[in-house]
mmCIF file of C-alpha atoms and ligand atoms in Angstrom:
data_model
loop_
_atom_site.group_PDB
_atom_site.id
_atom_site.type_symbol
_atom_site.label_atom_id
_atom_site.label_comp_id
_atom_site.label_asym_id
_atom_site.label_seq_id
_atom_site.Cartn_x
_atom_site.Cartn_y
_atom_site.Cartn_z
ATOM 1 C CA MET A 13 -20.433 -0.374 -3.002
ATOM 2 C CA LYS A 14 -19.495 1.203 -6.358
ATOM 3 C CA VAL A 15 -16.354 1.347 -8.270
ATOM 4 C CA ALA A 16 -15.787 4.582 -10.473
ATOM 5 C CA LEU A 17 -12.584 5.240 -12.656
ATOM 6 C CA TRP A 18 -12.266 8.331 -13.025
ATOM 7 C CA GLY A 19 -7.927 8.669 -14.220
ATOM 8 C CA THR A 20 -7.239 5.000 -15.627
ATOM 9 C CA ARG A 21 -3.911 6.272 -17.762
ATOM 10 C CA GLY A 22 -0.071 5.949 -15.959
ATOM 11 C CA SER A 23 2.894 7.631 -15.909
ATOM 12 C CA LEU A 24 1.968 10.886 -18.275
ATOM 13 C CA PRO A 25 -1.460 11.801 -19.200
ATOM 14 C CA THR A 26 -2.290 10.804 -22.259
ATOM 15 C CA PRO A 27 -5.230 13.710 -23.628
ATOM 16 C CA GLY A 28 -6.745 13.313 -26.904
ATOM 17 C CA PRO A 29 -8.767 11.643 -29.661
ATOM 18 C CA GLU A 30 -6.417 8.330 -29.799
ATOM 19 C CA THR A 31 -7.469 7.371 -26.249
ATOM 20 C CA ALA A 32 -10.472 9.083 -26.012
ATOM 21 C CA ARG A 33 -11.594 5.537 -24.574
ATOM 22 C CA TYR A 34 -10.116 4.446 -22.126
ATOM 23 C CA GLY A 35 -8.965 7.620 -21.383
ATOM 24 C CA GLY A 36 -6.070 10.382 -20.488
ATOM 25 C CA ASN A 37 -6.058 10.689 -17.177
ATOM 26 C CA THR A 38 -4.018 9.291 -15.077
ATOM 27 C CA VAL A 39 -5.535 7.065 -12.174
ATOM 28 C CA ALA A 40 -7.749 8.449 -10.277
ATOM 29 C CA VAL A 41 -10.622 5.953 -8.667
ATOM 30 C CA GLU A 42 -14.086 6.755 -6.574
ATOM 31 C CA VAL A 43 -15.263 4.658 -4.004
ATOM 32 C CA ARG A 44 -19.269 4.385 -2.454
ATOM 33 C CA ALA A 45 -20.912 3.098 -0.250
ATOM 34 C CA ASP A 46 -24.829 2.628 0.114
ATOM 35 C CA ASP A 47 -24.703 5.607 2.439
ATOM 36 C CA ASN A 48 -22.753 7.851 -0.261
ATOM 37 C CA SER A 49 -19.089 7.383 1.964
ATOM 38 C CA VAL A 50 -17.104 8.340 -0.007
ATOM 39 C CA LEU A 51 -12.736 6.666 -0.655
ATOM 40 C CA VAL A 52 -11.558 8.304 -3.184
ATOM 41 C CA LEU A 53 -8.422 5.907 -4.963
ATOM 42 C CA ASP A 54 -5.262 8.127 -5.619
ATOM 43 C CA ALA A 55 -4.647 11.689 -6.604
ATOM 44 C CA GLY A 56 -3.915 11.446 -10.653
ATOM 45 C CA THR A 57 -5.272 14.166 -12.891
ATOM 46 C CA GLY A 58 -8.813 12.330 -13.253
ATOM 47 C CA ILE A 59 -9.123 12.959 -9.729
ATOM 48 C CA ARG A 60 -10.271 16.783 -11.000
ATOM 49 C CA ASN A 61 -13.614 15.813 -12.499
ATOM 50 C CA LEU A 62 -14.257 13.310 -9.343
ATOM 51 C CA GLY A 63 -13.523 15.920 -7.625
ATOM 52 C CA ARG A 64 -16.614 18.055 -8.718
ATOM 53 C CA THR A 65 -19.229 15.484 -9.126
ATOM 54 C CA ILE A 66 -18.855 15.369 -4.428
ATOM 55 C CA PRO A 67 -21.805 17.182 -3.047
ATOM 56 C CA GLY A 68 -22.014 20.298 -0.574
ATOM 57 C CA THR A 69 -24.122 17.748 1.957
ATOM 58 C CA THR A 70 -21.275 15.516 1.728
ATOM 59 C CA ARG A 71 -18.584 16.304 4.955
ATOM 60 C CA ARG A 72 -15.519 14.230 4.553
ATOM 61 C CA VAL A 73 -13.692 12.513 1.924
ATOM 62 C CA ASP A 74 -11.176 10.416 2.599
ATOM 63 C CA VAL A 75 -8.164 10.224 -0.124
ATOM 64 C CA LEU A 76 -5.977 6.931 -0.679
ATOM 65 C CA LEU A 77 -3.156 7.115 -2.163
ATOM 66 C CA SER A 78 -0.958 3.828 -3.332
ATOM 67 C CA HIS A 79 1.972 6.249 -3.618
ATOM 68 C CA LEU A 80 3.749 9.811 -4.215
ATOM 69 C CA HIS A 81 4.841 9.138 -8.438
ATOM 70 C CA MET A 82 3.585 12.024 -10.162
ATOM 71 C CA ASP A 83 0.678 10.045 -11.170
ATOM 72 C CA HIS A 84 -0.653 9.570 -8.669
ATOM 73 C CA ILE A 85 -0.940 12.790 -6.718
ATOM 74 C CA GLN A 86 -0.230 14.912 -9.765
ATOM 75 C CA GLY A 87 -4.189 16.044 -9.474
ATOM 76 C CA LEU A 88 -4.036 16.912 -5.877
ATOM 77 C CA GLY A 89 -4.345 20.318 -5.181
ATOM 78 C CA PHE A 90 -7.207 20.766 -7.667
ATOM 79 C CA PHE A 91 -8.815 18.596 -5.416
ATOM 80 C CA ALA A 92 -12.363 20.778 -5.233
ATOM 81 C CA PRO A 93 -12.981 19.796 -1.478
ATOM 82 C CA LEU A 94 -10.153 20.538 -0.279
ATOM 83 C CA TYR A 95 -11.267 24.492 -0.652
ATOM 84 C CA VAL A 96 -13.927 23.861 1.228
ATOM 85 C CA PRO A 97 -13.950 24.956 4.397
ATOM 86 C CA ASP A 98 -15.013 22.834 6.799
ATOM 87 C CA MET A 99 -14.634 19.728 5.054
ATOM 88 C CA GLU A 100 -12.874 17.028 6.750
ATOM 89 C CA VAL A 101 -10.784 15.608 3.800
ATOM 90 C CA HIS A 102 -8.571 13.008 5.697
ATOM 91 C CA ILE A 103 -5.539 12.064 3.233
ATOM 92 C CA TRP A 104 -3.495 8.045 4.263
ATOM 93 C CA GLY A 105 -0.178 7.168 2.249
ATOM 94 C CA PRO A 106 2.854 5.623 2.482
ATOM 95 C CA PRO A 107 6.052 8.094 4.437
ATOM 96 C CA SER A 108 8.945 6.746 3.646
ATOM 97 C CA PRO A 109 11.571 5.237 6.148
ATOM 98 C CA ALA A 110 13.222 8.777 6.577
ATOM 99 C CA GLU A 111 10.398 11.096 6.304
ATOM 100 C CA SER A 112 6.544 11.272 7.396
ATOM 101 C CA LEU A 113 3.552 12.259 4.622
ATOM 102 C CA ARG A 114 3.617 15.598 5.250
ATOM 103 C CA SER A 115 6.552 16.168 4.529
ATOM 104 C CA ARG A 116 7.231 14.359 1.881
ATOM 105 C CA LEU A 117 3.287 15.530 0.602
ATOM 106 C CA GLY A 118 4.429 19.174 0.693
ATOM 107 C CA ARG A 119 7.346 18.949 -1.531
ATOM 108 C CA TYR A 120 4.808 18.395 -4.035
ATOM 109 C CA MET A 121 1.967 20.609 -2.604
ATOM 110 C CA SER A 122 4.745 24.008 -2.142
ATOM 111 C CA PRO A 123 6.106 26.370 -4.436
ATOM 112 C CA PRO A 124 7.345 26.585 -6.881
ATOM 113 C CA LEU A 125 5.808 23.284 -7.806
ATOM 114 C CA PHE A 126 2.417 24.271 -6.159
ATOM 115 C CA PRO A 127 1.453 28.026 -5.342
ATOM 116 C CA VAL A 128 -0.934 26.722 -2.027
ATOM 117 C CA ARG A 129 0.752 24.845 0.884
ATOM 118 C CA LEU A 130 -1.089 22.171 2.428
ATOM 119 C CA ARG A 131 -0.719 23.590 5.734
ATOM 120 C CA ASP A 132 -2.763 26.995 4.046
ATOM 121 C CA LEU A 133 -5.037 24.654 3.048
ATOM 122 C CA PRO A 134 -8.929 25.599 3.920
ATOM 123 C CA CYS A 135 -10.254 22.447 4.458
ATOM 124 C CA ARG A 136 -10.189 20.472 7.415
ATOM 125 C CA LEU A 137 -7.098 18.457 6.844
ATOM 126 C CA THR A 138 -5.837 15.655 8.619
ATOM 127 C CA LEU A 139 -2.578 13.158 7.265
ATOM 128 C CA HIS A 140 -2.395 9.130 7.997
ATOM 129 C CA GLU A 141 0.191 7.306 7.326
ATOM 130 C CA VAL A 142 -0.140 3.911 5.868
ATOM 131 C CA PRO A 143 0.047 1.022 6.603
ATOM 132 C CA VAL A 144 -0.758 0.464 10.235
ATOM 133 C CA GLY A 145 -3.400 -2.514 9.618
ATOM 134 C CA ASP A 146 -7.263 -2.871 8.898
ATOM 135 C CA VAL A 147 -8.436 0.356 9.145
ATOM 136 C CA HIS A 148 -12.133 1.369 10.332
ATOM 137 C CA ILE A 149 -13.931 4.190 7.964
ATOM 138 C CA GLY A 150 -17.454 4.525 7.717
ATOM 139 C CA PRO A 151 -18.696 2.083 6.871
ATOM 140 C CA PHE A 152 -15.255 0.568 4.582
ATOM 141 C CA THR A 153 -12.083 -1.549 6.183
ATOM 142 C CA VAL A 154 -9.372 -0.488 5.347
ATOM 143 C CA ASP A 155 -6.191 -3.191 4.055
ATOM 144 C CA ALA A 156 -3.165 -1.308 2.575
ATOM 145 C CA SER A 157 0.343 -3.568 3.088
ATOM 146 C CA LEU A 158 3.144 -2.669 1.277
ATOM 147 C CA VAL A 159 3.754 -4.195 -2.330
ATOM 148 C CA CYS A 160 6.737 -4.826 -4.828
ATOM 149 C CA HIS A 161 7.582 -0.907 -6.670
ATOM 150 C CA PRO A 162 9.650 0.912 -6.170
ATOM 151 C CA GLY A 163 10.359 3.005 -3.213
ATOM 152 C CA PRO A 164 7.413 3.009 -0.111
ATOM 153 C CA THR A 165 3.752 2.475 -2.516
ATOM 154 C CA VAL A 166 1.185 0.515 -0.605
ATOM 155 C CA GLY A 167 -1.857 -1.776 -2.494
ATOM 156 C CA TYR A 168 -5.664 -0.942 -1.046
ATOM 157 C CA ARG A 169 -7.933 -3.738 -0.244
ATOM 158 C CA ILE A 170 -11.390 -2.373 0.435
ATOM 159 C CA THR A 171 -14.237 -4.255 2.206
ATOM 160 C CA ALA A 172 -17.819 -3.502 2.280
ATOM 161 C CA GLY A 173 -21.326 -5.176 1.979
ATOM 162 C CA GLY A 174 -19.250 -8.661 2.300
ATOM 163 C CA ARG A 175 -18.017 -7.546 -1.199
ATOM 164 C CA ALA A 176 -14.003 -6.448 -1.130
ATOM 165 C CA LEU A 177 -12.095 -4.351 -4.262
ATOM 166 C CA THR A 178 -8.556 -4.811 -4.908
ATOM 167 C CA TYR A 179 -6.507 -2.123 -5.651
ATOM 168 C CA LEU A 180 -2.752 -2.379 -7.642
ATOM 169 C CA PRO A 181 -2.319 0.336 -9.903
ATOM 170 C CA ASP A 182 1.178 -0.017 -10.016
ATOM 171 C CA HIS A 183 2.530 -3.433 -9.152
ATOM 172 C CA GLU A 184 5.746 -5.646 -10.245
ATOM 173 C CA PRO A 185 4.919 -9.036 -8.362
ATOM 174 C CA ALA A 186 6.292 -11.014 -11.393
ATOM 175 C CA LEU A 187 10.080 -8.723 -9.407
ATOM 176 C CA GLY A 188 12.837 -11.391 -9.556
ATOM 177 C CA VAL A 189 11.041 -14.716 -10.139
ATOM 178 C CA ARG A 190 11.831 -16.734 -13.371
ATOM 179 C CA GLY A 191 8.888 -19.184 -13.378
ATOM 180 C CA PRO A 192 4.701 -18.937 -12.667
ATOM 181 C CA LEU A 193 4.228 -16.377 -9.576
ATOM 182 C CA LEU A 194 4.931 -18.068 -6.274
ATOM 183 C CA ARG A 195 2.315 -19.503 -3.857
ATOM 184 C CA ASP A 196 1.692 -20.123 -0.856
ATOM 185 C CA GLY A 197 3.007 -16.246 0.410
ATOM 186 C CA TRP A 198 5.280 -15.716 -1.364
ATOM 187 C CA THR A 199 3.380 -12.973 -4.306
ATOM 188 C CA SER A 200 3.687 -10.062 -3.454
ATOM 189 C CA GLY A 201 -0.201 -8.092 -3.413
ATOM 190 C CA GLY A 202 -1.163 -11.810 -2.578
ATOM 191 C CA SER A 203 -3.028 -11.466 0.471
ATOM 192 C CA LEU A 204 -4.536 -8.239 -0.806
ATOM 193 C CA ALA A 205 -5.751 -9.950 -3.609
ATOM 194 C CA GLU A 206 -7.233 -13.310 -2.276
ATOM 195 C CA ASP A 207 -10.577 -14.073 -3.883
ATOM 196 C CA THR A 208 -11.522 -11.130 -4.481
ATOM 197 C CA ASP A 209 -14.185 -9.205 -5.727
ATOM 198 C CA LEU A 210 -12.681 -6.910 -7.941
ATOM 199 C CA LEU A 211 -9.069 -6.692 -8.437
ATOM 200 C CA ILE A 212 -8.097 -2.746 -10.762
ATOM 201 C CA HIS A 213 -4.108 -4.341 -11.113
ATOM 202 C CA ASP A 214 -1.103 -2.677 -13.281
ATOM 203 C CA GLY A 215 -0.793 -4.264 -16.758
ATOM 204 C CA GLN A 216 0.882 -1.160 -17.998
ATOM 205 C CA TYR A 217 4.320 -3.265 -20.239
ATOM 206 C CA THR A 218 3.607 -6.189 -22.676
ATOM 207 C CA ASP A 219 6.097 -8.764 -23.068
ATOM 208 C CA ALA A 220 8.560 -6.495 -24.940
ATOM 209 C CA GLN A 221 8.585 -3.530 -22.954
ATOM 210 C CA TYR A 222 8.604 -5.660 -20.059
ATOM 211 C CA GLU A 223 11.376 -6.994 -20.892
ATOM 212 C CA GLU A 224 13.414 -3.581 -21.249
ATOM 213 C CA ARG A 225 11.968 -2.264 -17.285
ATOM 214 C CA VAL A 226 12.976 -4.346 -15.469
ATOM 215 C CA GLY A 227 12.212 -3.689 -11.920
ATOM 216 C CA TRP A 228 11.053 -0.598 -13.146
ATOM 217 C CA GLY A 229 7.971 -1.560 -10.682
ATOM 218 C CA HIS A 230 5.215 -2.487 -13.546
ATOM 219 C CA SER A 231 3.132 -5.291 -14.387
ATOM 220 C CA THR A 232 3.059 -7.173 -18.150
ATOM 221 C CA PHE A 233 -0.742 -7.980 -19.612
ATOM 222 C CA ASP A 234 -0.207 -11.692 -18.803
ATOM 223 C CA ARG A 235 1.470 -11.342 -15.154
ATOM 224 C CA ALA A 236 -1.450 -9.463 -13.994
ATOM 225 C CA VAL A 237 -4.043 -12.300 -15.483
ATOM 226 C CA GLU A 238 -1.611 -14.726 -13.529
ATOM 227 C CA PHE A 239 -1.801 -12.570 -10.340
ATOM 228 C CA ALA A 240 -5.815 -12.764 -10.879
ATOM 229 C CA ARG A 241 -5.925 -16.640 -11.143
ATOM 230 C CA ILE A 242 -3.245 -17.217 -7.817
ATOM 231 C CA THR A 243 -5.503 -14.470 -5.938
ATOM 232 C CA ARG A 244 -8.766 -16.306 -7.116
ATOM 233 C CA ALA A 245 -10.185 -12.620 -7.968
ATOM 234 C CA ARG A 246 -13.012 -12.382 -9.557
ATOM 235 C CA LYS A 247 -12.544 -10.064 -12.168
ATOM 236 C CA LEU A 248 -9.335 -8.253 -13.027
ATOM 237 C CA VAL A 249 -9.327 -4.953 -14.531
ATOM 238 C CA VAL A 250 -6.119 -3.642 -15.966
ATOM 239 C CA PHE A 251 -5.090 -0.659 -15.687
ATOM 240 C CA HIS A 252 -2.219 2.473 -15.686
ATOM 241 C CA HIS A 253 -2.356 1.705 -19.314
ATOM 242 C CA ASP A 254 1.181 2.744 -20.886
ATOM 243 C CA PRO A 255 1.126 6.303 -22.201
ATOM 244 C CA ASP A 256 2.243 4.690 -25.437
ATOM 245 C CA HIS A 257 -0.330 2.303 -25.706
ATOM 246 C CA ASP A 258 -3.613 4.309 -27.347
ATOM 247 C CA ASP A 259 -7.172 3.075 -27.899
ATOM 248 C CA VAL A 260 -6.444 0.831 -30.389
ATOM 249 C CA THR A 261 -3.803 -0.739 -29.728
ATOM 250 C CA LEU A 262 -4.907 -1.288 -26.264
ATOM 251 C CA ALA A 263 -8.137 -2.826 -27.528
ATOM 252 C CA ARG A 264 -5.201 -5.080 -29.758
ATOM 253 C CA LEU A 265 -3.877 -5.761 -26.776
ATOM 254 C CA MET A 266 -6.328 -7.037 -24.891
ATOM 255 C CA ASN A 267 -8.327 -9.043 -27.608
ATOM 256 C CA GLU A 268 -4.948 -11.189 -28.189
ATOM 257 C CA LEU A 269 -4.116 -11.211 -23.928
ATOM 258 C CA VAL A 270 -7.810 -12.848 -24.033
ATOM 259 C CA ALA A 271 -6.591 -15.714 -26.426
ATOM 260 C CA ARG A 272 -3.703 -15.869 -25.988
ATOM 261 C CA SER A 273 -3.915 -16.340 -21.571
ATOM 262 C CA ARG A 274 -8.349 -18.036 -21.598
ATOM 263 C CA PRO A 275 -8.639 -16.244 -18.102
ATOM 264 C CA SER A 276 -10.868 -17.738 -16.044
ATOM 265 C CA MET A 277 -12.147 -14.273 -14.959
ATOM 266 C CA PRO A 278 -13.519 -11.484 -16.364
ATOM 267 C CA VAL A 279 -10.586 -9.365 -17.908
ATOM 268 C CA SER A 280 -11.267 -6.192 -19.061
ATOM 269 C CA ALA A 281 -9.225 -3.080 -20.197
ATOM 270 C CA GLY A 282 -9.898 -0.275 -17.509
ATOM 271 C CA ARG A 283 -12.124 2.496 -18.918
ATOM 272 C CA GLU A 284 -12.609 6.562 -17.878
ATOM 273 C CA GLY A 285 -15.800 7.052 -16.631
ATOM 274 C CA GLU A 286 -16.548 2.546 -16.707
ATOM 275 C CA VAL A 287 -18.385 2.338 -13.037
ATOM 276 C CA PHE A 288 -18.984 -1.438 -11.648
ATOM 277 C CA THR A 289 -21.493 -2.529 -8.622
ATOM 278 C CA LEU A 290 -20.288 -4.597 -6.500
ATOM 279 C CA MET B 16 -0.224 -16.122 4.972
ATOM 280 C CA GLN B 17 1.293 -13.764 2.939
ATOM 281 C CA ARG B 18 5.041 -13.121 3.527
ATOM 282 C CA GLU B 19 6.293 -9.453 4.977
ATOM 283 C CA LEU B 20 7.129 -8.095 1.519
ATOM 284 C CA GLU B 21 10.901 -7.212 1.754
ATOM 285 C CA ILE B 22 10.940 -11.181 2.753
ATOM 286 C CA ILE B 23 9.099 -11.481 -0.130
ATOM 287 C CA LEU B 24 12.240 -9.344 -2.053
ATOM 288 C CA THR B 25 15.133 -11.326 -0.311
ATOM 289 C CA ARG B 26 13.901 -13.745 -1.064
ATOM 290 C CA GLN B 27 14.165 -13.149 -4.842
ATOM 291 C CA LEU B 28 17.372 -11.276 -4.245
ATOM 292 C CA ALA B 29 18.689 -15.001 -2.547
ATOM 293 C CA SER B 30 17.427 -17.375 -5.040
ATOM 294 C CA TYR B 31 19.486 -14.857 -7.381
ATOM 295 C CA LEU B 32 23.370 -15.430 -5.438
ATOM 296 C CA ALA B 33 26.153 -17.277 -5.846
ATOM 297 C CA THR B 34 27.029 -16.744 -2.185
ATOM 298 C CA PRO B 35 24.845 -19.481 -0.217
ATOM 299 C CA ALA B 36 22.457 -17.542 2.015
ATOM 300 C CA PHE B 37 19.863 -18.621 4.492
ATOM 301 C CA ILE B 38 16.502 -16.835 5.924
ATOM 302 C CA VAL B 39 14.504 -17.134 8.462
ATOM 303 C CA ASP B 40 11.613 -15.381 10.119
ATOM 304 C CA PRO B 41 11.030 -13.264 13.789
ATOM 305 C CA GLU B 42 11.024 -16.318 15.127
ATOM 306 C CA GLY B 43 14.256 -17.732 13.248
ATOM 307 C CA ASN B 44 12.422 -19.804 11.932
ATOM 308 C CA LEU B 45 13.862 -20.492 8.267
ATOM 309 C CA LEU B 46 11.682 -19.432 5.408
ATOM 310 C CA PHE B 47 14.648 -20.400 2.737
ATOM 311 C CA TYR B 48 17.486 -20.730 1.413
ATOM 312 C CA ASN B 49 19.062 -20.714 -1.838
ATOM 313 C CA ASP B 50 21.134 -22.591 -4.440
ATOM 314 C CA PRO B 51 23.982 -22.993 -3.144
ATOM 315 C CA ALA B 52 23.303 -22.855 0.443
ATOM 316 C CA GLU B 53 21.993 -26.331 -0.984
ATOM 317 C CA THR B 54 25.878 -27.006 -1.986
ATOM 318 C CA LEU B 55 26.704 -26.642 1.903
ATOM 319 C CA LEU B 56 23.686 -27.625 3.711
ATOM 320 C CA GLY B 57 23.852 -31.368 2.051
ATOM 321 C CA HIS B 58 19.841 -31.243 1.527
ATOM 322 C CA ARG B 59 18.045 -29.653 -1.406
ATOM 323 C CA PHE B 60 14.719 -26.390 -0.031
ATOM 324 C CA ASP B 61 12.280 -28.660 -1.730
ATOM 325 C CA GLU B 62 12.962 -31.245 0.715
ATOM 326 C CA THR B 63 13.598 -29.556 3.274
ATOM 327 C CA GLY B 64 10.311 -27.370 3.828
ATOM 328 C CA GLU B 65 10.326 -24.035 5.841
ATOM 329 C CA MET B 66 12.163 -25.572 9.492
ATOM 330 C CA LEU B 67 10.548 -24.486 13.400
ATOM 331 C CA ALA B 68 14.598 -22.881 14.557
ATOM 332 C CA ARG B 69 14.484 -25.498 17.275
ATOM 333 C CA GLU B 70 15.123 -27.472 14.409
ATOM 334 C CA TRP B 71 17.600 -26.448 11.852
ATOM 335 C CA SER B 72 19.658 -24.851 14.979
ATOM 336 C CA THR B 73 21.001 -28.151 16.300
ATOM 337 C CA LEU B 74 20.441 -29.683 12.597
ATOM 338 C CA PHE B 75 23.871 -29.092 11.597
ATOM 339 C CA SER B 76 25.536 -29.673 14.256
ATOM 340 C CA PRO B 77 27.416 -27.464 15.222
ATOM 341 C CA THR B 78 30.342 -26.350 16.704
ATOM 342 C CA ASP B 79 33.317 -23.789 17.109
ATOM 343 C CA ALA B 80 36.589 -24.338 16.647
ATOM 344 C CA ASN B 81 37.075 -26.897 19.807
ATOM 345 C CA GLY B 82 34.830 -29.387 18.552
ATOM 346 C CA ALA B 83 32.333 -28.074 21.402
ATOM 347 C CA PRO B 84 28.917 -27.974 20.563
ATOM 348 C CA LEU B 85 27.110 -24.287 19.043
ATOM 349 C CA PRO B 86 24.530 -23.258 21.008
ATOM 350 C CA PRO B 87 21.083 -21.604 18.990
ATOM 351 C CA ASP B 88 21.931 -18.734 21.126
ATOM 352 C CA GLU B 89 25.170 -18.501 19.990
ATOM 353 C CA LEU B 90 24.889 -18.504 16.187
ATOM 354 C CA PRO B 91 25.338 -15.190 13.929
ATOM 355 C CA LEU B 92 21.595 -15.451 12.837
ATOM 356 C CA LEU B 93 20.553 -15.812 16.043
ATOM 357 C CA ILE B 94 22.170 -13.540 17.692
ATOM 358 C CA ALA B 95 21.007 -11.180 14.870
ATOM 359 C CA LEU B 96 17.596 -11.248 15.678
ATOM 360 C CA ARG B 97 18.029 -11.286 19.226
ATOM 361 C CA THR B 98 20.216 -7.519 18.533
ATOM 362 C CA ARG B 99 19.583 -5.724 16.117
ATOM 363 C CA HIS B 100 22.743 -5.992 14.312
ATOM 364 C CA PRO B 101 24.642 -7.595 12.378
ATOM 365 C CA SER B 102 26.524 -10.491 13.658
ATOM 366 C CA HIS B 103 29.451 -12.639 11.948
ATOM 367 C CA ARG B 104 31.343 -15.969 13.296
ATOM 368 C CA GLU B 105 33.107 -19.236 12.235
ATOM 369 C CA PHE B 106 32.230 -22.767 13.224
ATOM 370 C CA TRP B 107 31.999 -25.731 11.778
ATOM 371 C CA ILE B 108 28.837 -27.809 10.472
ATOM 372 C CA THR B 109 28.107 -31.175 9.464
ATOM 373 C CA GLY B 110 26.320 -31.455 6.074
ATOM 374 C CA LEU B 111 22.993 -33.506 6.123
ATOM 375 C CA ASP B 112 25.505 -35.542 3.353
ATOM 376 C CA GLY B 113 27.598 -36.335 6.859
ATOM 377 C CA ALA B 114 30.647 -33.885 5.611
ATOM 378 C CA ARG B 115 31.894 -32.008 8.097
ATOM 379 C CA ARG B 116 32.093 -28.306 7.360
ATOM 380 C CA HIS B 117 34.410 -25.005 8.079
ATOM 381 C CA LEU B 118 31.772 -22.119 7.890
ATOM 382 C CA VAL B 119 32.411 -18.208 7.710
ATOM 383 C CA VAL B 120 28.570 -16.680 8.626
ATOM 384 C CA THR B 121 27.505 -13.051 8.538
ATOM 385 C CA ALA B 122 24.272 -12.318 9.343
ATOM 386 C CA LEU B 123 22.408 -9.067 9.548
ATOM 387 C CA PRO B 124 18.520 -8.306 10.629
ATOM 388 C CA LEU B 125 16.057 -7.173 8.308
ATOM 389 C CA VAL B 126 14.179 -4.702 10.190
ATOM 390 C CA GLY B 127 11.094 -2.496 8.308
ATOM 391 C CA GLN B 128 9.651 0.693 8.158
ATOM 392 C CA ALA B 129 8.228 1.262 11.966
ATOM 393 C CA GLY B 130 11.812 -0.824 13.614
ATOM 394 C CA ARG B 131 9.163 -3.694 13.011
ATOM 395 C CA VAL B 132 12.410 -6.717 12.651
ATOM 396 C CA LEU B 133 10.881 -8.884 9.682
ATOM 397 C CA GLY B 134 13.384 -11.504 10.227
ATOM 398 C CA ALA B 135 17.257 -12.208 8.711
ATOM 399 C CA MET B 136 19.737 -13.073 6.284
ATOM 400 C CA ALA B 137 23.333 -15.075 6.903
ATOM 401 C CA LEU B 138 25.525 -15.025 4.007
ATOM 402 C CA PHE B 139 27.184 -17.869 4.058
ATOM 403 C CA TRP B 140 31.393 -18.354 2.757
ATOM 404 C CA GLU B 141 33.618 -21.540 3.288
ATOM 405 C CA GLY B 142 36.182 -20.776 5.025
ATOM 406 C CA GLU B 143 39.297 -22.972 5.393
ATOM 407 C CA ALA B 144 39.844 -27.056 6.116
ATOM 408 C CA ARG B 145 41.677 -27.537 9.034
HETATM 409 ZN ZN1 LIG C 5 1.884 5.374 -11.330
HETATM 410 ZN ZN1 LIG C 6 4.753 3.755 -9.722
#
């Protein structure tokens, strides 16, 4: 499968020349199988450009939302397939204990925040609540599990053709952990990432930023590497870049991270437009 | 096998509490107890590790006020799991250090989304000595 990054930024879009390399759009990732089946991970502002590349012959698109924070749904209303009659669009995401996915999503997709209501979209829209165990979507097997982040949030493990992608864009595996991350099933997201071929993981904060933001739901660079190490991920892409980290800063932080942590797997900061083949 | 997220977060909370806490899975098997509980039970979690329900529920020889043994079914944690409601009671145990202790226990079922029972947590206080 091919994995393309259309948005890598966390929290807020940060367009401008100083973020041109790593990108300013909020998170959106395309996963394409050999038979051209498409999954879209999250609907941040990057989903607009992604949507424009989906061929007119495509009849079904599945959008997998990790959670409903604004940086993960802000682009949804600008996703072209939603406006194609007869296009089957399936949106997967977590409900809350008290409210369905449809009603939670409808809070954004309705006036005054957005002019078009979910029910008025021309496509054939189906909503699915996760987690529900393994789901088969075309050639993909999708596993969603709740992970540590404020409000109901899932991570995804997507397998196809014997390869695995793990997507944990907003994840604080170290919340409440004093020393090393716990093993033996005691770390959030662990089973999603075990032996994965590509781990796309939250790495929003430096250690100094994290000290001020414990419980905000994000990971430091070092904890992302540690998480990749204990789950034996084969490649780590640091993701959900902090709006305060421009290209120069992020490149420096990554160099320092690699020098400091000497990771056993390749580690890089996700760049908008980057494509991985698994 | 990874634990359910709610159980992981409960353990992290318990590991910061000064109140003794005990966490079991949906079958009542012991998953974790914190440092303050170690003092009360007379054994370190690192030594006992996880325990089956039938092991821990008899290990501490729980009795009622008159010294009559309490069957596992009458312990708050197992009541909370069975009924999905909080359960509270007092009883006496013999710690692994041999000391007899009066405990006051409140157990809460941990119920996740879609009504999944994930386990239960008990908080312990030491009662008045008799
Ligand atoms: Zn986010
Ligand atoms: Zn978030």
